[in-house]
Amino acid sequence: MDSPKLNPVDRIVELISGGQSFVLQGGAGSGKTESLKRVIQKVLSANPSLRITCITHTNKAADEISDRVSGDVLVSTIHSFLGEVISPFKRNIQQVFPKLFELPEFVALGDDHYNGDETLRKKEEHDRFKKAHGQLENRRRTVLGEDTAKVTGKREYDKEPDTYNAQLNRLIGEVNKEIRDKLASRQPREFFYNDTAFDNFNDPSYGHDGLIALACHMFESFPLLGRIVSDRHDCIFIDEYQDTSADVVRVLLRCLPEDAKTVIGLFGDSEQAIYSDGIGSAQSHIDAKELILVVKEDNYRCSPQVIDFSNKFRTDGLKQGVALKSLDNGTLETLESRQGSVKLVYDLAPPQIDTGDKAEDRKTNTASFRRALDALVEKTASDYPGYVQLKLTNKSIADDVGFGMLYRIFDDRYSEPRDRIRKTLDRLQFGELIDLVALYKSFPGDRRSYNRLIAKLRRRGFSVTSVADKAKLDKMLHSFESEDRAAYEAIKYAAECGLIKFSDSHKAFVDRRNELLAKLADDAVFTEFEELHRNGHRTKAQMSKEIAAMNMKHISVEILEGEYEDRLNDLKQKNFLDSLFSTELQLSEILAFYEYEDGEGDFSTMHKTKGTGIENVILVIDEYGWTTEYDFVSCFTKEIPESRREIASKKLIYVACSRTKTNLVCVRLMKSQEEADQIASFFPETVKL
């Protein structure tokens, strides 16, 4: 019998007693972790022998939950939990390990996929072909130690796409077979978890994502694994479920035995799923009656004004309301003490320049917009001192925080620099180094951090057994803070010291860099193209005019016409790689970027806004830098979001706004007065500067 009148905690306790799995959906500030604690207390009070496991995503979150729950409850990160489940079964790991490296067959998409647009189909199909070819290049180099013939150009590919696709798939089949054969020849004991972000083929080990993938493959391939988990755990609770891999949720709900009585409980909020690698919503499992939905509408964090404003951006229909907290003296806070404000501060963007030169106009207008936006934010910050800024990682904030050069290197190469920075730095293993430095900085007094540091280093073969070893380690890690050095030189030093071990992915990145630079150095046409660009001839028209006038030796107007975009892309890539590995880029910039990403300091990112509340916030609502991923205007013009982009935009606005405790000031540089009027209608108060 359903009991809708029960409060969420009692409702969950009722479901657990009936052996039913559930999902607690609660908005920001609803006290989901506190509810998790109370659920554990109540079910253990009724049945002290219940075996409960809580799964989190980070060690920090695991520590926080461990400190808040009592009783014999296992609290673990998702990686530790799955690692302990699969690690004893080395032979089974070996059997599924090839799935981490095998490449999928390339399948062409037909005209229907492109709605009959042949021009678009040809372009997109060749782009897909190039991407698959690049993956093949990396895999053949790693597995076979061999180079692969240069990718076929679009002109040739368009003539016989089926032929080239067949050739690609033949090579994919060959390398996949070699992957299976080589891994089958290893000993089961050789396969291990390396506690990094990357999987390694030649030194067969799996990283963070590989562990998740392997575990899910093993659950599906070996049903006994599900039986083992169900025999060990009566309840498995996952905190912040929306950031959990969809495959992990699926195997826990569907790969345990049918007669298993293990209850799976998810705690989180689908509206706060702003990362692409998590399940996001559990709606499909709710629809399949695998989970019972329990809604929690309380908000213990925000002022009524912020709650009302934030509710406008939820896409699931849940409407949060004020919930009053208990004070230390045993009384409830008053509604009056929770009052705050929400207002919009805006200005109009400067008029756009149109000289007919699209490339130059775009550059000019972008710079003009940035200056105006920075001025608007600076003025607002001076009017509201002490407010924390949530804004995009643009050039101005990068300079303020200390990674301006790093940002410019990526901004000159990519349209979405922020995501590219993190992915590239992680691939070059800066994330590993920063993680070690962060654990080191927790000394003294944080025994957990020390133990984690030692465990990580031991997995890399770095022995810490004596006082001398500890002194040596202290000197090395301290040097990354005290001695500023070139960024990539620091990575090489860390590898030489044994603090990190270069991954296959790292080696492939460096190999491709070296190959590209060597190829371009021997390319006479590119050399002349680069010289033209360096001398101020930045457009195709300008270059064509100069080539015709100078009668250059290797490059002609005809060559430029057919190869301009490819040559420009090569130049951008060369400049990017030269700058990224240059001695001018300092490690201090990398450290500043990771500190900013983790929300430390006076600024906070729009991308990573979940967590504890901030008293007063200036939220910069602007798409600049995320133009292909977000569309914030749609949040104020469409009641029901339609595209994935619109849904993501609305969720991000909700997450950012609902982090505010008391006063929220939203800032936007408007494209027009019409846009300003439309957006202003959402706010109780508006100020035009």
XYZ file of C-alpha atoms in Angstrom:
689
model
C 0.000 0.000 0.000
C 1.451 3.353 -1.008
C 1.839 5.894 1.794
C 2.186 9.296 0.145
C 1.600 11.200 3.409
C 4.733 9.860 5.060
C 7.696 12.222 5.178
C 10.486 11.204 2.749
C 12.686 9.534 5.362
C 9.844 7.427 6.805
C 8.655 6.584 3.302
C 12.126 5.285 2.408
C 12.317 3.245 5.621
C 8.977 1.695 4.665
C 10.273 0.840 1.179
C 13.444 -0.735 2.585
C 11.425 -2.912 4.957
C 9.484 -4.123 1.929
C 12.638 -4.847 -0.060
C 11.905 -2.157 -2.664
C 14.599 -0.061 -4.329
C 14.056 3.688 -4.551
C 15.346 7.082 -5.676
C 15.162 10.152 -3.436
C 14.842 13.216 -5.666
C 15.559 16.438 -3.808
C 16.605 19.874 -5.009
C 19.598 21.914 -3.909
C 19.683 22.497 -0.154
C 17.046 19.860 0.540
C 19.220 17.931 2.986
C 19.660 14.755 0.923
C 22.796 13.686 2.777
C 21.116 14.367 6.120
C 18.191 12.229 4.920
C 20.661 9.474 4.046
C 22.041 9.653 7.581
C 18.571 9.503 9.156
C 17.519 6.590 6.945
C 20.570 4.624 8.085
C 19.878 5.412 11.736
C 16.246 4.308 11.509
C 16.771 1.064 9.606
C 19.700 0.045 11.834
C 17.607 0.831 14.904
C 15.000 -1.606 13.628
C 17.533 -4.190 12.407
C 21.104 -3.734 13.760
C 22.438 -6.657 11.697
C 21.590 -4.970 8.377
C 24.650 -4.709 6.112
C 24.645 -1.228 4.564
C 27.075 0.267 2.045
C 27.146 3.958 1.053
C 28.794 4.825 -2.257
C 30.102 8.302 -3.059
C 32.167 9.799 -5.883
C 35.135 11.302 -4.062
C 37.240 10.521 -1.033
C 36.242 13.876 0.434
C 32.540 13.001 0.165
C 33.209 9.571 1.655
C 35.003 11.173 4.598
C 32.111 13.589 5.174
C 29.524 10.799 5.178
C 31.710 8.615 7.420
C 31.845 11.466 9.914
C 28.046 11.876 9.820
C 26.832 8.266 10.045
C 27.255 5.921 12.952
C 27.131 2.172 13.240
C 28.775 -0.553 11.216
C 28.278 1.060 7.803
C 30.730 0.706 4.932
C 31.363 4.059 3.207
C 33.297 3.841 -0.034
C 33.969 5.633 -3.295
C 32.480 4.005 -6.373
C 35.960 3.017 -7.537
C 36.921 1.433 -4.219
C 33.620 -0.434 -4.060
C 33.868 -1.879 -7.564
C 37.604 -2.483 -7.214
C 37.093 -4.636 -4.135
C 34.357 -6.572 -5.940
C 36.350 -7.465 -9.072
C 40.005 -7.461 -7.958
C 40.072 -11.096 -6.703
C 38.957 -12.379 -10.107
C 42.088 -11.779 -12.176
C 41.280 -14.385 -14.806
C 37.855 -12.834 -15.416
C 39.427 -9.388 -15.618
C 41.806 -10.710 -18.262
C 38.888 -12.093 -20.286
C 37.048 -8.763 -20.536
C 40.133 -6.504 -20.576
C 40.304 -6.367 -24.427
C 36.992 -4.467 -24.453
C 38.852 -1.423 -23.118
C 40.975 -1.242 -26.276
C 39.019 -2.820 -29.128
C 37.797 -0.316 -31.710
C 34.248 -0.365 -33.082
C 33.711 -0.999 -36.759
C 33.195 2.191 -38.751
C 29.613 2.351 -40.039
C 28.660 5.030 -42.557
C 25.497 7.050 -41.934
C 23.193 7.270 -44.933
C 21.359 10.140 -46.601
C 18.385 9.800 -44.254
C 20.575 10.710 -41.298
C 21.465 13.987 -43.011
C 17.951 14.651 -44.338
C 19.136 14.299 -47.921
C 21.751 17.079 -47.614
C 24.557 15.584 -49.705
C 27.042 18.384 -49.025
C 26.578 18.039 -45.277
C 26.742 14.246 -45.515
C 30.067 14.309 -47.351
C 31.620 16.735 -44.903
C 30.370 15.004 -41.767
C 31.178 11.513 -43.024
C 34.756 12.457 -43.837
C 35.101 14.098 -40.428
C 33.850 10.877 -38.806
C 36.222 8.882 -40.982
C 39.180 11.065 -39.923
C 38.285 10.670 -36.258
C 38.049 6.873 -36.574
C 41.326 6.855 -38.508
C 42.988 8.878 -35.738
C 41.819 6.348 -33.144
C 43.200 3.557 -35.324
C 46.548 5.368 -35.605
C 46.827 5.622 -31.834
C 45.819 2.017 -31.274
C 48.188 0.570 -33.912
C 51.056 2.581 -32.476
C 50.292 1.345 -28.961
C 49.556 -2.289 -29.834
C 51.758 -2.926 -32.862
C 54.358 -0.200 -32.556
C 53.598 0.680 -36.176
C 52.695 3.850 -38.024
C 49.587 4.071 -40.181
C 49.304 5.552 -43.647
C 48.119 9.167 -43.738
C 44.356 9.603 -43.659
C 42.714 9.913 -47.061
C 41.775 13.487 -47.987
C 38.155 14.491 -48.499
C 38.443 14.853 -52.269
C 39.645 11.277 -52.716
C 37.386 9.891 -49.998
C 34.273 11.353 -51.653
C 35.020 9.382 -54.838
C 35.007 5.943 -53.187
C 33.856 6.156 -49.561
C 32.807 2.499 -49.396
C 36.272 1.387 -50.497
C 38.068 3.487 -47.926
C 35.604 2.465 -45.183
C 36.261 -1.184 -45.986
C 40.026 -0.613 -45.823
C 39.653 1.119 -42.461
C 37.509 -1.699 -41.058
C 40.008 -4.300 -42.264
C 42.742 -2.553 -40.288
C 40.422 -2.218 -37.288
C 39.705 -5.945 -37.427
C 43.420 -6.736 -37.572
C 44.350 -4.566 -34.615
C 41.399 -5.880 -32.566
C 42.580 -9.443 -33.151
C 46.096 -8.485 -32.123
C 44.691 -6.871 -28.960
C 42.885 -10.068 -28.007
C 45.844 -12.315 -28.845
C 48.441 -10.254 -26.978
C 46.317 -9.895 -23.866
C 45.451 -13.600 -23.882
C 49.174 -14.399 -23.768
C 49.675 -12.473 -20.510
C 49.367 -13.939 -17.029
C 46.180 -13.085 -15.067
C 48.226 -11.727 -12.166
C 49.683 -9.033 -14.458
C 46.387 -7.110 -14.672
C 45.915 -4.429 -12.022
C 44.261 -1.126 -11.135
C 46.716 1.757 -11.593
C 44.713 4.475 -9.740
C 45.146 6.998 -12.564
C 42.859 8.377 -15.242
C 44.198 6.073 -17.957
C 44.244 2.461 -19.112
C 47.525 0.935 -20.276
C 47.824 -1.849 -22.828
C 51.491 -2.858 -22.741
C 51.627 -2.682 -18.958
C 48.115 -4.127 -18.633
C 46.354 -1.966 -16.110
C 43.110 -0.043 -15.884
C 42.393 3.477 -14.657
C 39.347 5.180 -13.154
C 37.051 4.901 -16.178
C 38.466 1.516 -17.141
C 37.599 0.144 -13.714
C 33.963 1.188 -14.171
C 33.809 -0.326 -17.669
C 35.499 -3.574 -16.643
C 33.240 -4.051 -13.633
C 30.110 -3.534 -15.732
C 31.334 -5.973 -18.402
C 32.085 -8.527 -15.680
C 28.642 -8.184 -14.087
C 27.082 -8.830 -17.484
C 29.422 -11.677 -18.477
C 29.661 -13.508 -15.154
C 26.305 -13.717 -13.268
C 28.046 -15.138 -10.197
C 29.462 -11.661 -9.525
C 25.936 -10.320 -8.955
C 25.244 -13.163 -6.537
C 28.407 -12.334 -4.576
C 27.399 -8.675 -4.256
C 23.855 -9.522 -3.172
C 25.168 -11.962 -0.555
C 27.449 -9.275 0.932
C 25.126 -6.265 0.964
C 21.564 -5.802 2.203
C 21.425 -2.134 1.147
C 23.554 -0.179 -1.320
C 22.977 3.571 -1.188
C 24.473 5.882 -3.830
C 24.903 9.563 -2.969
C 24.681 12.137 -5.824
C 23.359 9.392 -8.070
C 23.013 11.742 -11.050
C 26.799 11.748 -11.475
C 27.047 7.958 -11.356
C 27.679 6.043 -14.559
C 24.431 4.857 -16.128
C 26.051 1.440 -16.588
C 26.767 1.137 -12.853
C 23.155 1.945 -11.952
C 21.917 -0.460 -14.615
C 24.036 -3.435 -13.489
C 23.156 -2.927 -9.824
C 19.451 -2.904 -10.681
C 19.461 -5.605 -13.359
C 22.479 -7.867 -12.854
C 21.854 -8.979 -9.297
C 19.954 -12.294 -9.029
C 16.164 -12.112 -9.423
C 15.717 -13.517 -5.926
C 18.207 -11.034 -4.430
C 16.863 -8.917 -1.592
C 19.487 -6.183 -1.818
C 17.854 -2.751 -1.809
C 19.405 -0.159 -4.128
C 18.819 3.421 -2.974
C 19.708 6.506 -5.003
C 19.996 9.951 -3.390
C 20.400 13.013 -5.593
C 18.851 15.433 -8.059
C 18.585 14.972 -11.811
C 18.474 18.763 -12.217
C 22.016 18.996 -10.922
C 23.334 16.557 -13.527
C 25.458 19.057 -15.440
C 28.185 16.557 -16.391
C 27.941 14.366 -19.454
C 29.408 11.151 -18.001
C 26.712 10.479 -15.370
C 23.274 8.892 -15.640
C 21.582 12.263 -15.120
C 18.036 11.064 -14.612
C 16.803 7.739 -13.256
C 13.440 8.164 -15.000
C 13.862 5.113 -17.246
C 14.315 2.909 -14.164
C 11.327 4.577 -12.487
C 9.225 3.925 -15.598
C 10.403 0.304 -15.603
C 9.226 0.032 -11.976
C 12.749 -0.849 -10.839
C 12.814 2.210 -8.561
C 10.141 3.946 -6.503
C 10.342 7.747 -6.694
C 10.395 9.657 -3.392
C 10.304 13.459 -3.722
C 11.773 15.910 -1.198
C 10.643 19.500 -1.752
C 12.367 21.104 1.251
C 14.996 23.804 0.849
C 16.997 24.533 4.021
C 19.590 26.672 2.243
C 18.131 29.533 0.224
C 16.076 32.630 0.891
C 12.437 32.481 -0.294
C 13.307 34.911 -3.083
C 16.108 32.692 -4.402
C 13.940 29.578 -4.093
C 11.082 31.137 -6.087
C 13.488 32.314 -8.784
C 15.374 28.996 -8.994
C 12.138 27.007 -9.281
C 11.489 28.664 -12.650
C 14.399 26.736 -14.133
C 13.671 23.202 -12.945
C 12.604 20.941 -15.792
C 11.070 18.108 -13.727
C 8.142 19.991 -12.174
C 9.455 19.804 -8.602
C 8.788 23.056 -6.736
C 10.934 23.641 -3.685
C 9.674 25.470 -0.633
C 11.293 27.025 2.435
C 12.161 24.564 5.194
C 13.281 26.101 8.488
C 16.407 24.751 10.153
C 16.768 23.815 13.798
C 19.126 26.135 15.646
C 21.737 25.100 18.196
C 19.469 26.272 21.036
C 16.745 23.854 19.941
C 14.440 26.432 18.337
C 13.590 26.871 14.665
C 14.959 29.747 12.656
C 12.364 32.322 11.641
C 11.144 32.983 8.127
C 12.160 36.627 8.579
C 15.779 35.601 9.150
C 15.828 33.806 5.795
C 14.825 36.797 3.660
C 17.001 37.853 0.743
C 16.767 39.324 -2.732
C 17.097 38.561 -6.443
C 17.854 41.215 -9.033
C 19.105 41.621 -12.593
C 21.888 44.042 -13.518
C 22.442 44.564 -17.226
C 23.793 46.791 -19.936
C 23.521 46.730 -23.713
C 26.383 45.315 -25.759
C 28.265 47.744 -28.027
C 27.051 47.851 -31.666
C 28.668 45.258 -33.911
C 31.048 46.371 -36.654
C 30.471 45.095 -40.197
C 33.275 45.917 -42.616
C 32.687 42.932 -44.873
C 35.709 41.034 -43.569
C 33.943 38.347 -41.553
C 37.031 36.964 -39.824
C 38.332 40.352 -38.728
C 34.871 41.588 -37.778
C 34.325 38.518 -35.615
C 37.635 39.109 -33.848
C 36.918 42.823 -33.350
C 33.365 42.312 -32.141
C 34.427 39.521 -29.796
C 37.083 41.717 -28.195
C 34.610 44.595 -27.897
C 32.012 42.344 -26.277
C 34.549 40.962 -23.820
C 35.671 44.424 -22.749
C 32.086 45.552 -22.226
C 31.200 42.395 -20.281
C 34.278 42.682 -18.094
C 33.468 46.332 -17.385
C 29.878 45.426 -16.469
C 30.993 42.665 -14.099
C 33.678 44.876 -12.552
C 31.168 47.674 -11.920
C 28.660 45.224 -10.429
C 31.328 43.677 -8.193
C 32.238 47.135 -6.871
C 28.562 47.857 -6.152
C 28.145 44.548 -4.299
C 31.389 43.997 -2.338
C 31.901 40.605 -0.771
C 29.713 38.783 -3.301
C 31.282 35.671 -4.861
C 31.334 35.622 -8.654
C 30.059 32.637 -10.618
C 31.137 33.261 -14.177
C 32.652 31.765 -17.274
C 36.334 30.977 -17.515
C 37.051 33.861 -19.875
C 40.306 35.694 -20.373
C 39.751 38.308 -17.693
C 39.019 35.854 -14.873
C 41.846 33.581 -16.015
C 44.270 36.480 -15.614
C 42.773 37.364 -12.236
C 43.110 33.820 -10.953
C 46.569 33.213 -12.417
C 46.273 31.074 -15.543
C 45.913 33.726 -18.240
C 48.603 32.343 -20.543
C 47.242 28.802 -20.274
C 43.777 30.028 -21.188
C 45.024 32.045 -24.167
C 46.907 29.030 -25.531
C 43.657 27.054 -25.672
C 41.444 30.003 -26.597
C 43.527 30.598 -29.741
C 43.027 26.974 -30.776
C 39.564 25.898 -29.625
C 36.080 27.388 -29.482
C 35.421 25.638 -26.129
C 38.689 26.272 -24.253
C 37.632 25.354 -20.709
C 36.742 21.742 -21.406
C 39.758 21.327 -23.675
C 42.105 22.627 -20.994
C 40.983 20.048 -18.450
C 40.950 17.113 -20.867
C 44.370 17.906 -22.322
C 46.038 18.576 -18.975
C 44.582 15.370 -17.568
C 45.804 13.451 -20.610
C 49.320 14.801 -20.024
C 48.890 13.681 -16.404
C 49.000 17.105 -14.774
C 45.888 16.047 -12.862
C 47.818 13.171 -11.275
C 50.657 15.458 -10.250
C 48.295 18.103 -8.860
C 46.451 15.402 -6.909
C 49.704 14.288 -5.276
C 50.620 17.880 -4.461
C 47.138 18.497 -3.003
C 47.435 15.449 -0.736
C 50.894 16.620 0.315
C 49.542 20.082 1.154
C 47.096 18.471 3.598
C 50.015 17.592 5.907
C 50.420 17.641 8.789
C 47.400 16.502 10.707
C 45.403 14.790 7.949
C 46.236 11.125 8.306
C 43.732 10.093 5.658
C 45.474 12.222 3.032
C 48.873 10.857 4.007
C 47.672 7.265 3.704
C 46.120 7.971 0.309
C 49.303 9.605 -0.925
C 51.435 6.640 0.128
C 48.944 4.175 -1.398
C 48.945 6.033 -4.725
C 52.731 6.143 -4.856
C 53.096 2.475 -4.015
C 50.841 1.576 -6.935
C 53.328 3.430 -9.133
C 56.233 1.455 -7.653
C 57.478 4.354 -5.486
C 58.641 2.816 -2.224
C 58.256 4.733 1.058
C 59.655 2.497 3.808
C 62.169 4.595 5.723
C 62.663 8.032 7.201
C 65.062 8.779 4.341
C 62.369 7.840 1.798
C 59.914 10.191 3.485
C 62.441 13.022 3.516
C 63.166 12.470 -0.177
C 59.448 12.484 -0.970
C 58.907 15.632 1.074
C 61.679 17.442 -0.796
C 60.321 16.442 -4.202
C 56.693 17.378 -3.530
C 57.658 20.605 -1.804
C 59.641 21.610 -4.893
C 56.479 21.698 -7.013
C 55.115 24.413 -4.738
C 58.268 26.342 -3.962
C 60.116 26.231 -7.305
C 58.254 27.508 -10.341
C 59.376 25.627 -13.411
C 58.150 25.100 -16.941
C 54.921 23.095 -16.861
C 55.908 20.141 -19.021
C 59.399 20.080 -17.532
C 57.674 19.511 -14.171
C 55.800 16.529 -15.594
C 59.030 15.032 -16.947
C 60.702 15.603 -13.579
C 57.795 13.901 -11.789
C 58.168 10.903 -14.110
C 61.932 10.765 -13.586
C 61.373 10.744 -9.822
C 58.811 7.939 -10.094
C 55.918 10.054 -8.843
C 53.999 9.356 -12.051
C 54.371 6.846 -14.851
C 53.654 7.949 -18.400
C 50.420 6.400 -19.676
C 49.803 5.028 -23.170
C 47.543 8.003 -23.815
C 50.261 10.457 -22.769
C 52.828 8.743 -24.979
C 50.441 8.738 -27.952
C 49.781 12.473 -27.531
C 53.500 13.281 -27.473
C 54.235 10.935 -30.394
C 51.565 12.548 -32.562
C 52.855 15.990 -31.595
C 56.395 15.077 -32.623
C 55.197 13.524 -35.887
C 53.094 16.558 -36.795
C 55.877 19.029 -36.078
C 58.393 16.933 -38.036
C 56.008 16.660 -40.985
C 55.341 20.395 -41.040
C 59.048 21.194 -40.761
C 59.631 19.247 -44.009
C 56.600 20.760 -45.800
C 57.738 23.613 -48.051
C 54.175 24.713 -48.818
C 53.363 24.966 -45.118
C 56.593 26.896 -44.451
C 55.579 29.559 -46.972
C 51.993 29.581 -45.667
C 53.278 30.148 -42.125
C 55.541 32.964 -43.332
C 52.639 34.679 -45.081
C 50.538 34.463 -41.932
C 53.389 35.723 -39.740
C 53.848 38.728 -42.043
C 50.257 39.836 -41.518
C 48.456 38.140 -44.423
C 45.770 36.454 -42.315
C 42.912 35.796 -44.793
C 42.724 33.732 -47.954
C 42.165 36.869 -50.032
C 45.181 38.625 -48.529
C 47.368 35.574 -49.064
C 46.202 35.096 -52.656
C 47.063 38.690 -53.480
C 50.541 38.366 -51.959
C 51.213 35.011 -53.653
C 50.279 36.438 -57.047
C 52.489 39.485 -56.511
C 55.516 37.596 -55.135
C 55.374 34.504 -57.399
C 56.353 32.258 -54.480
C 58.351 29.095 -55.059
C 56.163 26.391 -53.522
C 52.702 27.780 -52.805
C 50.387 28.938 -55.574
C 46.973 30.551 -55.671
C 45.528 27.211 -56.847
C 47.086 25.296 -53.956
C 45.890 27.918 -51.487
C 42.345 27.711 -52.841
C 42.146 23.978 -52.277
C 44.121 23.698 -49.045
C 43.598 26.958 -47.129
C 41.411 25.533 -44.319
C 43.669 22.506 -43.796
C 46.806 24.668 -43.777
C 45.256 27.136 -41.331
C 44.279 24.260 -39.057
C 47.850 22.896 -39.224
C 49.204 26.323 -38.287
C 46.848 26.635 -35.324
C 47.791 23.160 -34.153
C 51.524 23.869 -34.499
C 51.245 27.126 -32.545
C 49.148 25.365 -29.901
C 51.634 22.520 -29.436
C 54.642 24.841 -29.442
C 53.040 26.984 -26.727
C 51.740 24.085 -24.610
C 55.192 22.493 -24.379
C 57.148 25.734 -24.221
C 59.292 26.787 -21.265
C 57.218 29.980 -21.016
C 54.162 28.129 -19.691
C 54.833 27.762 -15.981
C 53.591 25.082 -13.596
C 52.120 27.834 -11.412
C 49.514 28.448 -14.148
C 48.544 24.766 -14.092
C 48.258 24.814 -10.306
C 46.113 27.962 -10.472
C 43.799 26.364 -13.035
C 43.188 23.239 -10.938
C 42.623 25.318 -7.805
C 40.053 27.362 -9.720
C 38.400 24.205 -11.029
C 38.081 22.905 -7.479
C 36.324 26.101 -6.428
C 39.081 27.479 -4.237
C 39.674 31.230 -3.948
C 37.428 34.253 -4.495
C 35.944 33.018 -7.787
C 33.824 29.982 -8.529
C 33.166 28.276 -11.825
C 29.826 28.043 -13.560
C 30.830 24.548 -14.608
C 31.380 23.215 -11.102
C 28.844 24.851 -8.849
C 27.431 21.995 -6.810
C 28.249 21.875 -3.141
C 27.701 24.038 -0.108
C 25.900 27.335 -0.392
C 27.422 30.791 -0.814
C 25.942 33.668 1.142
C 25.780 36.252 -1.668
C 26.422 35.625 -5.358
C 27.008 37.565 -8.557
C 26.001 35.212 -11.369
C 27.215 36.146 -14.849
C 24.645 34.713 -17.258
C 26.492 34.709 -20.529
C 27.167 32.099 -23.200
C 30.505 33.471 -24.321
C 32.990 30.588 -24.545
C 30.242 27.953 -24.408
C 28.411 29.008 -27.548
C 27.936 25.478 -28.853
C 26.989 23.913 -25.526
C 24.666 26.390 -23.821
C 21.926 28.828 -24.791
C 20.903 30.814 -21.735
C 18.506 33.072 -23.650
C 16.255 30.044 -24.192
C 15.881 29.743 -20.398
C 13.941 33.016 -20.460
C 12.093 32.571 -23.760
C 10.940 28.940 -23.736
C 8.785 27.570 -20.952
C 9.522 23.988 -22.000
C 13.076 23.321 -23.255
C 13.189 21.273 -26.436
C 16.803 20.486 -27.335
C 19.501 18.905 -25.177
C 21.302 22.245 -25.295
C 18.280 24.083 -23.904
C 17.778 21.490 -21.158
C 21.460 21.681 -20.167
C 21.275 25.484 -20.082
C 18.230 25.502 -17.824
C 19.751 22.982 -15.442
C 22.973 24.945 -15.197
C 21.083 28.149 -14.398
C 19.160 26.284 -11.685
C 22.311 24.816 -10.132
C 24.112 28.164 -10.123
C 21.179 30.144 -8.725
C 20.285 27.627 -6.047
C 23.780 27.695 -4.618
C 22.985 31.198 -3.323
C 21.906 31.392 0.301
C 20.623 34.962 0.607
C 21.156 37.544 -2.143
C 21.520 36.823 -5.850
C 22.577 39.379 -8.448
C 22.411 38.140 -12.049
C 24.504 40.005 -14.614
C 24.077 39.916 -18.378
C 25.312 41.959 -21.299
C 22.235 42.114 -23.551
C 22.368 41.842 -27.321
C 19.328 44.136 -27.653
C 16.717 45.992 -25.610
C 14.149 43.377 -26.685
C 16.295 40.655 -25.123
C 16.691 42.790 -21.987
C 12.926 43.271 -21.655
C 12.257 39.562 -22.089
C 14.818 38.460 -19.496
C 13.937 41.282 -17.073
C 10.367 39.955 -16.847
C 11.714 37.006 -14.811
C 13.182 39.230 -12.107
C 11.479 41.088 -9.248
C 14.029 43.907 -9.559
C 16.073 45.156 -12.527
C 18.943 47.646 -12.740
C 20.330 48.986 -16.022
C 23.843 50.415 -15.821
